[in-house]
XYZ file of C-alpha atoms in Angstrom:
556
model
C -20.670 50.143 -84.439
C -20.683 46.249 -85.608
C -20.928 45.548 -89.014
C -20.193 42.214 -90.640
C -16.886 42.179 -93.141
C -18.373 39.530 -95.372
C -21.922 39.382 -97.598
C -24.883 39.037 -95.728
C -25.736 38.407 -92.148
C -23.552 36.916 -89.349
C -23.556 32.858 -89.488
C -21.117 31.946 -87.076
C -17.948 32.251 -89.347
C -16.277 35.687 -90.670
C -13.537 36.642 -92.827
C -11.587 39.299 -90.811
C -10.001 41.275 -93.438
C -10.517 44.545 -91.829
C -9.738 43.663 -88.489
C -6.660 45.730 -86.816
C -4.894 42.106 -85.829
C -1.640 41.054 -86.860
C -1.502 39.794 -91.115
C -1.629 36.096 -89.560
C -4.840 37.453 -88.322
C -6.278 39.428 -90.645
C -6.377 36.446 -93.515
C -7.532 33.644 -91.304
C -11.665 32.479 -91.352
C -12.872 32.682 -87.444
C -15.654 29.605 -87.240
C -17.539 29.346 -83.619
C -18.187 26.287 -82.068
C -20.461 26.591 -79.318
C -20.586 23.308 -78.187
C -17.126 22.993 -77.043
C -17.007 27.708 -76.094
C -14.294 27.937 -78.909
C -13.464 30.762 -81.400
C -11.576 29.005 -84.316
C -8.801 30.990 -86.723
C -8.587 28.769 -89.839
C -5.503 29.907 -92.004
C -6.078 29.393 -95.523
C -2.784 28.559 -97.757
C -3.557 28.382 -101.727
C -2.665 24.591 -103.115
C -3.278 24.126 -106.265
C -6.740 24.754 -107.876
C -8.039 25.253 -104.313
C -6.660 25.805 -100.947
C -5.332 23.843 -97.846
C -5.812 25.431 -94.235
C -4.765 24.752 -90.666
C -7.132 25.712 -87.685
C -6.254 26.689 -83.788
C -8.612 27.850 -80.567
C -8.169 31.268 -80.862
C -10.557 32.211 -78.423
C -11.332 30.123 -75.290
C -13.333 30.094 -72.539
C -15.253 28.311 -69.510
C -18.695 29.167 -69.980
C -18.233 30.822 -73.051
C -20.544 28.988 -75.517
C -20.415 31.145 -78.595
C -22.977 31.839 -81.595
C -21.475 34.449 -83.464
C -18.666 36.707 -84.727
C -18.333 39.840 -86.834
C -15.558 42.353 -87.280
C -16.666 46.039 -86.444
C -16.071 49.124 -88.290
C -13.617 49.749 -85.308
C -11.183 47.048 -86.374
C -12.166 45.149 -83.505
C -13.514 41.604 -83.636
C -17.134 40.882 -81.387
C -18.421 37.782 -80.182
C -21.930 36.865 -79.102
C -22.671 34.012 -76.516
C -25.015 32.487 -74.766
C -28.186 30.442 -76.340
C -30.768 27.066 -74.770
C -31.516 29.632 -71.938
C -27.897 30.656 -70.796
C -26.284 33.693 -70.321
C -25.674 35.770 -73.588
C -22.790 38.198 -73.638
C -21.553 40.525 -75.974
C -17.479 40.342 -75.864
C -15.173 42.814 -77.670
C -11.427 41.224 -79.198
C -8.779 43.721 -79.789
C -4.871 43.658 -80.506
C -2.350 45.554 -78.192
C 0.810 44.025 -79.315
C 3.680 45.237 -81.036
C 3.010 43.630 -84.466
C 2.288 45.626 -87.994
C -1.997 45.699 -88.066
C -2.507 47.834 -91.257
C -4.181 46.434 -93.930
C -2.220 43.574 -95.559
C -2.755 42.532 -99.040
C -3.195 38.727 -99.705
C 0.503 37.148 -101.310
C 0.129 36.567 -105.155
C 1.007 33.127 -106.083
C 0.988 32.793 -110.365
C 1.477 28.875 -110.232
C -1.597 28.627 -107.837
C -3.513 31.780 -109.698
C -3.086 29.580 -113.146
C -4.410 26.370 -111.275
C -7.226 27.967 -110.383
C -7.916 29.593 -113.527
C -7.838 26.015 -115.088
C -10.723 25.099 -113.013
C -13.016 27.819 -113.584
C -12.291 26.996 -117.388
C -13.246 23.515 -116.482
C -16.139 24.619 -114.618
C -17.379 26.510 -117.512
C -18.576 23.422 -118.977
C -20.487 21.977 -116.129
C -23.953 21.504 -117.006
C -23.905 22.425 -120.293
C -22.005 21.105 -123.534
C -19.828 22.302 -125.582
C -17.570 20.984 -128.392
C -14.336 21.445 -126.863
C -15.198 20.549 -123.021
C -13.800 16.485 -124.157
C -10.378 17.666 -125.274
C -9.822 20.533 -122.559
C -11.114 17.858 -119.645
C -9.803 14.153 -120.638
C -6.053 15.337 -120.214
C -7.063 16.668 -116.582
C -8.383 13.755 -115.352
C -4.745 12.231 -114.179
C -3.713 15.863 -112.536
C -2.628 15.294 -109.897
C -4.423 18.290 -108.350
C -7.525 16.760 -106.686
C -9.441 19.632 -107.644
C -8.595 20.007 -111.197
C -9.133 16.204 -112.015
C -12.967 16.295 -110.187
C -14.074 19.691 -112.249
C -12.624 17.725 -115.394
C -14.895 14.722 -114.585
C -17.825 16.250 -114.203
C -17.180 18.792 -116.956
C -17.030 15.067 -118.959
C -20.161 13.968 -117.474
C -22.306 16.932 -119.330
C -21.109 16.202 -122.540
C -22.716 12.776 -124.476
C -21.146 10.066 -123.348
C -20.265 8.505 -126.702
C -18.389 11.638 -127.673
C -15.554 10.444 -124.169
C -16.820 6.970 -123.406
C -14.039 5.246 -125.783
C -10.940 7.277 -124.364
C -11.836 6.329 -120.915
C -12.446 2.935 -121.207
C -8.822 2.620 -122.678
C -7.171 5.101 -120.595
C -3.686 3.380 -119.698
C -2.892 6.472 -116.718
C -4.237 4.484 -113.211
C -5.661 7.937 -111.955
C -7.025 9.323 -115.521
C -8.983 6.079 -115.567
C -10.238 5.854 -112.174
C -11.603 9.091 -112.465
C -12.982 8.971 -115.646
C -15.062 5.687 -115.007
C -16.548 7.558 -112.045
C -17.613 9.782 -114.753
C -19.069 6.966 -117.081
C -21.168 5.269 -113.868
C -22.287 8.664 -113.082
C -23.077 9.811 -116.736
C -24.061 6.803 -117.618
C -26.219 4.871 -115.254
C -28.387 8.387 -113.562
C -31.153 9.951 -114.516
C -30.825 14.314 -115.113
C -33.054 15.661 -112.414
C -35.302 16.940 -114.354
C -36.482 13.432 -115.563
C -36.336 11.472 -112.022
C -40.225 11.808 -111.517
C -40.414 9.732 -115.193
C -40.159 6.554 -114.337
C -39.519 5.378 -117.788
C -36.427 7.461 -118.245
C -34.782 6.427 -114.425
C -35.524 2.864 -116.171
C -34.168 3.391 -119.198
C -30.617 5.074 -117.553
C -30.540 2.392 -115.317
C -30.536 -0.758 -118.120
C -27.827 1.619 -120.084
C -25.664 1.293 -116.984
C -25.861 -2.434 -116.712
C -24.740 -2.534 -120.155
C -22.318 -0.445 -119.366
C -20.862 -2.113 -115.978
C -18.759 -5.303 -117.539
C -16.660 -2.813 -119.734
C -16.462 -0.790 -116.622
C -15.389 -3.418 -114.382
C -13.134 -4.827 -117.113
C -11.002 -1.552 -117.250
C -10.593 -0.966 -113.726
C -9.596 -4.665 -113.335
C -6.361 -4.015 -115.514
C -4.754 -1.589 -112.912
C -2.386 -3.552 -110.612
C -3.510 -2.653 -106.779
C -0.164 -2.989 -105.117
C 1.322 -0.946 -107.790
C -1.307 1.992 -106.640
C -0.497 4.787 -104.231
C -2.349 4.846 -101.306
C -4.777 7.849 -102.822
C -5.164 5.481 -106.134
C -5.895 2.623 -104.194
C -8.421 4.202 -102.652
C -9.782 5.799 -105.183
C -10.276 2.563 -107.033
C -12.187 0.913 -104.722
C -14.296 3.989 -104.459
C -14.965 3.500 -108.129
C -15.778 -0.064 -107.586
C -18.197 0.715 -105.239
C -20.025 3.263 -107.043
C -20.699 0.814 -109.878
C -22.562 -1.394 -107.941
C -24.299 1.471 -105.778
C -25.556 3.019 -109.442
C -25.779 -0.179 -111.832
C -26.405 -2.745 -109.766
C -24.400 -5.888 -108.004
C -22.664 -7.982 -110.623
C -23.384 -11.515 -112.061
C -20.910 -14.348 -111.127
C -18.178 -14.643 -111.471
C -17.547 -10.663 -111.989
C -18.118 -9.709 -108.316
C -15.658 -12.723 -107.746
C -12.794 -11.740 -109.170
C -13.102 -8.026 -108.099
C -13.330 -9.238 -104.222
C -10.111 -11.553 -105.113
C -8.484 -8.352 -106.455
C -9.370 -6.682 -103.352
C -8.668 -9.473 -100.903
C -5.060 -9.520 -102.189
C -3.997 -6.171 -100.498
C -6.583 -6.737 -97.301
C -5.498 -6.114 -95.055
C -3.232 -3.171 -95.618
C -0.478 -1.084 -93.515
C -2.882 1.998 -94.578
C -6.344 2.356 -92.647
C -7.792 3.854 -94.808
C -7.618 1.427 -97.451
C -8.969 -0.701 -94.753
C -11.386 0.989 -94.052
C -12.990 0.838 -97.774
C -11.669 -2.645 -98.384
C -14.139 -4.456 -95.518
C -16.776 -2.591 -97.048
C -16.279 -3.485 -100.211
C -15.445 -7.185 -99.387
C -18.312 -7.523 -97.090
C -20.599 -6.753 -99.805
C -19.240 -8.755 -102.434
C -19.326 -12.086 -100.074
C -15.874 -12.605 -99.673
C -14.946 -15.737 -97.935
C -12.190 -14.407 -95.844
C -13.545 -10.805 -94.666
C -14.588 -11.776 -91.551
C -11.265 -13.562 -89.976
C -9.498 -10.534 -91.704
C -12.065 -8.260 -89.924
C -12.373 -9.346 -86.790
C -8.387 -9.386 -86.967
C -8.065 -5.629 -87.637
C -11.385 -4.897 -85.274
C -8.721 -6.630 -82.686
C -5.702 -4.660 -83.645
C -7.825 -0.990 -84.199
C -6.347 1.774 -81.946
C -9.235 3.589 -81.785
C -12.667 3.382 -80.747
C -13.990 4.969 -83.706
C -12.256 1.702 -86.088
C -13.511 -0.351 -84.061
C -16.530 0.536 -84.463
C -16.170 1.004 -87.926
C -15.298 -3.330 -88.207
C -18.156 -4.592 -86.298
C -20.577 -2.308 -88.144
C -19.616 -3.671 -91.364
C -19.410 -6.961 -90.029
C -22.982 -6.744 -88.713
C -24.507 -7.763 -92.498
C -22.073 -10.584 -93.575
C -24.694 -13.032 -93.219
C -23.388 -16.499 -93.334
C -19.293 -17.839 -92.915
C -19.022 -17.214 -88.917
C -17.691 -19.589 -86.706
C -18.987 -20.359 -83.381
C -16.442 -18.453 -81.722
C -16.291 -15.730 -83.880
C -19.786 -14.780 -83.115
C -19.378 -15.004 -80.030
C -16.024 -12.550 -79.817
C -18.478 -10.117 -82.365
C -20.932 -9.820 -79.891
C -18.826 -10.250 -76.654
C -17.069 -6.897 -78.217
C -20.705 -5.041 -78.483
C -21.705 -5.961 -74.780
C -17.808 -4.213 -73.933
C -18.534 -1.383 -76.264
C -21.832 -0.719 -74.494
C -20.894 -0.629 -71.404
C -17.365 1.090 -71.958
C -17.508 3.357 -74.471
C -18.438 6.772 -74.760
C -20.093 8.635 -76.895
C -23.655 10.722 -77.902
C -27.162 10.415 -76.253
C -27.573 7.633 -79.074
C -24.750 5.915 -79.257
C -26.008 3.108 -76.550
C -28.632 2.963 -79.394
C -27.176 2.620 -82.249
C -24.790 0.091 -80.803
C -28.410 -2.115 -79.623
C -29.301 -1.722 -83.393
C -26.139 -2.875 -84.470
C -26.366 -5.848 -82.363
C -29.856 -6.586 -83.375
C -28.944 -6.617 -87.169
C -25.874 -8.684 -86.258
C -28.469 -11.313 -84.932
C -31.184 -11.389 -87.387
C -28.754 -13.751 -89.684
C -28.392 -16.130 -86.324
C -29.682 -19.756 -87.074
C -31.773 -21.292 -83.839
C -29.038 -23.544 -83.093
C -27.071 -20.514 -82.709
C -29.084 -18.166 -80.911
C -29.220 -21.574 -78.464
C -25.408 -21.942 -78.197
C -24.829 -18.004 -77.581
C -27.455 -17.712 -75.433
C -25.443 -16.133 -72.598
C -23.524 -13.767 -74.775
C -26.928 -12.662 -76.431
C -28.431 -11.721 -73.291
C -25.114 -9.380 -72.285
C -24.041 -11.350 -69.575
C -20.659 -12.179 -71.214
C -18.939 -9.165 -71.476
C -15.145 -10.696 -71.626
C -13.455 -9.043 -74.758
C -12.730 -12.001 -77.002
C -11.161 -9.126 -79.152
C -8.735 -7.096 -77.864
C -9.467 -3.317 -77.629
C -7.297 -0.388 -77.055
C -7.723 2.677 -75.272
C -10.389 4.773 -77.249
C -8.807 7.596 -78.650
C -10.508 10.450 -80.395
C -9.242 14.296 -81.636
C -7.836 16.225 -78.906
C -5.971 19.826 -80.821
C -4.742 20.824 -84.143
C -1.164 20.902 -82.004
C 0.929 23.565 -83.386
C 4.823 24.406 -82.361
C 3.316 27.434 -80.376
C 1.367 25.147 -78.144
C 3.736 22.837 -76.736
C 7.504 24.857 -77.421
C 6.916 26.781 -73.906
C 7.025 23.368 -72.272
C 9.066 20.834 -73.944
C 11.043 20.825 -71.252
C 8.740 18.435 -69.821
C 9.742 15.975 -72.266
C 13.027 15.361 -70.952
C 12.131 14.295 -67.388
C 9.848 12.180 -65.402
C 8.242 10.794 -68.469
C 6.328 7.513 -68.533
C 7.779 4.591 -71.034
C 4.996 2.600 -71.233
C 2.957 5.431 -72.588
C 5.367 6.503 -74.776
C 5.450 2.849 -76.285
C 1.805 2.835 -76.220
C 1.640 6.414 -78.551
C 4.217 5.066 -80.884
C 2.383 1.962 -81.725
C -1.688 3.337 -81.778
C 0.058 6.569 -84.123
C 1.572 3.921 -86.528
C 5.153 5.026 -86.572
C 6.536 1.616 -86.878
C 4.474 0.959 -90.386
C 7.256 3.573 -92.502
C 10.270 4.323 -89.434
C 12.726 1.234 -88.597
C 13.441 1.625 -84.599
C 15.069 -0.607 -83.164
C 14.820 -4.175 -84.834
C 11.516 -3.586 -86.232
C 9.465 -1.446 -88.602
C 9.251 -0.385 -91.751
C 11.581 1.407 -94.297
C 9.772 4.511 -96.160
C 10.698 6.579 -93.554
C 14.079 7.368 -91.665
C 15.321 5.255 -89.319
C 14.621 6.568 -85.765
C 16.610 4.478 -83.521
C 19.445 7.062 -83.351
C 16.974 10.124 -83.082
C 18.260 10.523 -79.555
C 21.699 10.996 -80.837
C 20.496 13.943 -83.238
C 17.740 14.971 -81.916
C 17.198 17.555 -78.943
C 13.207 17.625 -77.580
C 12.551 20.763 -79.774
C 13.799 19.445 -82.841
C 11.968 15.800 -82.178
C 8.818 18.120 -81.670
C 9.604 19.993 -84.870
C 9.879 16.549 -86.642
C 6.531 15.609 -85.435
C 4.772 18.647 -86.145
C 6.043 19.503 -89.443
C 7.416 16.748 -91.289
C 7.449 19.279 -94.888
C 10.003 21.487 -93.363
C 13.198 19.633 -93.414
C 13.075 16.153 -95.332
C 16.355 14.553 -95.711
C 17.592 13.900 -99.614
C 17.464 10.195 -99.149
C 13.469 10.080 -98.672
C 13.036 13.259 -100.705
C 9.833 13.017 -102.535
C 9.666 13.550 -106.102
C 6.795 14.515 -109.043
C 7.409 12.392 -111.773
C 5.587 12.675 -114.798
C 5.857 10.067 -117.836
C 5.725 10.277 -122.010
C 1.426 9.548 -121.957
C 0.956 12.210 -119.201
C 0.886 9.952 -115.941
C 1.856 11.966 -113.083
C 2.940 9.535 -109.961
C 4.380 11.013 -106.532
C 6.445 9.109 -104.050
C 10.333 8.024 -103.254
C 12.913 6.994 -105.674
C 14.471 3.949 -104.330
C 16.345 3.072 -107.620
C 17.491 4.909 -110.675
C 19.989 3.805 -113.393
C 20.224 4.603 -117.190
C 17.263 2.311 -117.911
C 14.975 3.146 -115.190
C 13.259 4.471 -112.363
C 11.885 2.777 -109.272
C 9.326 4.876 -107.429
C 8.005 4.213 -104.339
C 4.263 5.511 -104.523
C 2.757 4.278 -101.343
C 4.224 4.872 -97.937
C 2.729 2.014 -96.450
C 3.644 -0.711 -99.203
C 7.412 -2.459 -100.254
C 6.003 -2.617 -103.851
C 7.518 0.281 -105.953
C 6.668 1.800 -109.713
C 9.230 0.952 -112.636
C 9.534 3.723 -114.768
C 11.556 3.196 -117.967
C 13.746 5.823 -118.794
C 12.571 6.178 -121.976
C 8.982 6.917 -121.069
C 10.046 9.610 -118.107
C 9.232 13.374 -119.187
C 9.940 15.188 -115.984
C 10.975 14.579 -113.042
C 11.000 17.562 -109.535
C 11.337 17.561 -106.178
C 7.920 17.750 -103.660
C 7.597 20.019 -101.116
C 5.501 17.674 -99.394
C 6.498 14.698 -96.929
C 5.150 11.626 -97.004
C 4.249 11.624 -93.808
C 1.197 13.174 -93.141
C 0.728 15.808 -90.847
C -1.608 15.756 -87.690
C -0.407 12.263 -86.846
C -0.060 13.617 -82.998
C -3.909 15.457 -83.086
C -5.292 12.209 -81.088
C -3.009 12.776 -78.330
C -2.751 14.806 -75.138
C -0.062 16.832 -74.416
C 1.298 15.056 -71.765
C 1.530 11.654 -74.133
C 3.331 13.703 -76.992
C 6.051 14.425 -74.164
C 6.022 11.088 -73.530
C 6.382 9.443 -77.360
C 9.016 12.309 -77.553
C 11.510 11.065 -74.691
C 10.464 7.204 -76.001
C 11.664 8.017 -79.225
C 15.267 10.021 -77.784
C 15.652 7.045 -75.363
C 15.916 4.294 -78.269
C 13.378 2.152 -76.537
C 15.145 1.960 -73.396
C 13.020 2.580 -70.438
C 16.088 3.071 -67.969
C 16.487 6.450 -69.641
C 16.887 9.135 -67.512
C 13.998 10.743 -69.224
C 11.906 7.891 -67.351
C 13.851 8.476 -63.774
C 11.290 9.495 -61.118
C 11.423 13.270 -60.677
């Protein structure tokens, strides 16, 4: 009576296309994930060239560690358990409410359909070359469609790379020429497959990158950083690293003045730009990465960044202070005995610590003696409350009791949840924060609970004309999104990064289009790291202004 909707065997994910469920339902990808006894529906929304989705438990249980899921020829969805000598069960999923559950045809989408068919043209000329894959792909490097701009680099990267070299190197679009010098270091400085077990010919690719690298370096060192959005920025530095990882670390003074390019926007409001920066600077030597990363190592609201900072940190060899080794490894001996996390993690955290102290001089290892041993376990750092994903938190999940956000709330918490989800970086409240975003100090005033949730939760749904994003597209084919903060006869200020003041000039006379986004610029799932109970919480901090003799905070 079971038979499997998709191609081959059951692996743990279906498509449930023939299931009698509501449309919602029938569209969504169910993934099992037996570590945690959850059935996942994944609803897939086309975007662009490819597709977005959004995920929720739609099966859960105690004791209900799952392996696998199919979709009988009953319209009824089954689900296996058990596995590592527990109980296995066989469990049947059916519909009884009063929705539609006949078969309902996927929604057509042209703009999307076209996308897509772009990238399967693109596509065509992976692996293989072809006279007219240069002037079908080099325009489609700056889309701004993630997918369309990867299949046109590596379309580019199986042609010659004389025949596209040129155009790249003088690309004047920030994201054309990001992307297209990943496709030069990749082209250009790796061996095809089939001749990696000729050492001659991984030799010979590897002295043609070298070559290559200064021109490289020299084009991606034109782009101004603060002028990048966040995705450029990152993006670039991506690029940067990839040169070194596949041609090798610069002479003086070239990995210099990259690490001074870098070091001028680190830190940044955006983690993730962080994230890559200490990397990056760490590698290169940079004289100031460590103060700057033990700074954001102190400031990270999450275990997981943390983390992140002193594992970089562990192989900057030389530049450390007395007391900054000893708040590095003062943090470890916390972390170990603190933190949570895998049957290794204890482990890799020793390791850590033992790289860390392989670049220790004697005199050193002397004067942090104590510290070294783990007796000093005072946090010269300061850490925050680990925080790591809780749910995909949908309006569904927390409508039937936002209620509870309106009484007997805690303040403290709510503060706490503002600050570790980064509101203040783009939302003025109060006297301080930033500007990108609306100001929230009045959101009491406007706001009830459900549409503060709403706000959270959906940020695309309603965004208010004065921080309407736009798509603006110029004369050469650059395609920039972000915020128009000025606009006269002679040009156009854009706002490209959510987390910087610096803005894009446009003049008027180089602007092709200009449309409205559907997106926000805030990004969704900002709230995922949180329990319930502390999104109630930022919720009646945010309608209270900041002031915790709200009634929200009153004792119930």
């Amino acid at each position: 009576a079971v038979a499997n909707t998709g191609k081959g065997s059951p692996t743990g994910v279906t498509f449930a296309y023939t299931a009698r469920f509501p449309a919602k339902y029938q569209h969504a990808l169910y993934a099992c994930d037996w570590a945690y006894g959850t059935l996942y529906a994944v609803h897939i929304a086309p975007q662009g060239a490819g597709y977005t989705g959004t995920f929720e438990p739609f099966a859960v249980a105690k004791g209900w560690d799952v392996t696998d899921v199919v979709v009988g020829n009953d319209g009824a969805m089954y689900v296996t358990i058990g596995g590592r000598g527990t109980q296995s069960g066989l469990y049947r999923i059916t519909y009884t409410g009063p929705e539609n559950t006949t078969p309902a045809a996927p929604q057509a989408d042209a703009a999307t359909a076209q996308a897509r068919e772009t990238r399967r043209k693109l596509e065509s000329f992976h692996g293989r070359q072809d006279p007219a894959a240069v002037s079908t792909a080099l325009p489609l490097l700056n889309s701004p469609d993630r997918y369309l701009r990867f299949a046109a680099r590596v379309a580019l990267e199986s042609q010659p790379v004389d025949s596209w070299k040129d155009q790249v190197l003088n690309e004047k679009r920030p994201t054309a020429l990001i992307n297209g010098t990943v496709g030069l270091i990749r082209a250009a400085a790796t061996a095809p497959p089939e001749l990696l077990t000729n050492a001659q010919q991984v030799t010979k690719y590897a002295e043609a990158g070298k070559v290559l690298q200064p021109a490289i370096l020299d084009a991606l060192n034109r782009l101004d950083l603060k002028r990048l959005s966040e995705e450029q920025q990152l993006e670039l530095i991506r690029a940067y690293d990839l040169a070194f990882i596949r041609m090798g670390r610069p002479p003086e003074p070239a990995g210099q003045v990259v690490a001074a390019r870098i070091d001028a926007i680190f830190p940044s409001p955006s983690p993730a730009v962080n994230r890559e920066a200490v990397q990056l600077l760490a590698y290169l030597g940079s004289q100031s990465v460590i103060t700057k990363g033990l700074a954001l190592m102190s400031k990270a609201t999450t275990q997981e960044d943390q983390f992140h900072y002193a594992f970089v940190l562990r192989n900057v060899p030389a530049g450390w202070t007395l007391d900054q080794r000893k708040a590095y490894f003062a943090w470890v001996n916390h972390a170990t005995a603190n933190y949570k996390g895998g049957n290794s993690f204890k482990k890799f955290l020793a390791r850590m610590k033992d790289d860390a102290a392989k670049s220790l001089t004697d005199q050193e290892r002397v004067a942090l003696d104590t510290v070294l041993k783990g007796d000093v376990t005072a946090v010269a750092v300061k850490t925050m409350k680990p925080r790591q994903f809780v749910r995909n938190w949908q309006m569904q999940d927390l409508l039937p009791e936002i209620d509870q956000a309106s009484a007997g709330r805690d303040f403290e918490r709510g503060k706490e949840v503002y600050e570790a989800a980064q509101c203040a970086a783009c939302h003025r409240f109060g006297q301080d924060g930033g500007a990108t975003g609306p100001d929230l100090t009045g959101v009491g005033n406007r706001f009830n609970p459900v549409d503060s949730l709403e706000a959270i939760l959906l940020p695309s749904k309603v965004i208010s004309d004065q921080y309407q994003t736009y798509l603006v597209e110029t004369t050469d084919g650059d395609m920039n999104t972000g915020r128009i903060t000025y606009e006269d006869d002679n040009k156009l200020d854009l706002a490209t990064n959510p987390f910087s003041t610096d803005v894009l000039s446009i003049p008027k006379k180089e602007l092709k289009s200009k449309s409205v986004a559907k997106m926000s610029m805030m990004p969704p799932g900002l709230v995922d790291n949180f329990t319930k109970e502390e999104i109630f919480d930022l919720i009646a901090y945010l309608r209270s202004g900041g002031d915790p003799k709200d009634k929200a905070f009153a004792p119930k």
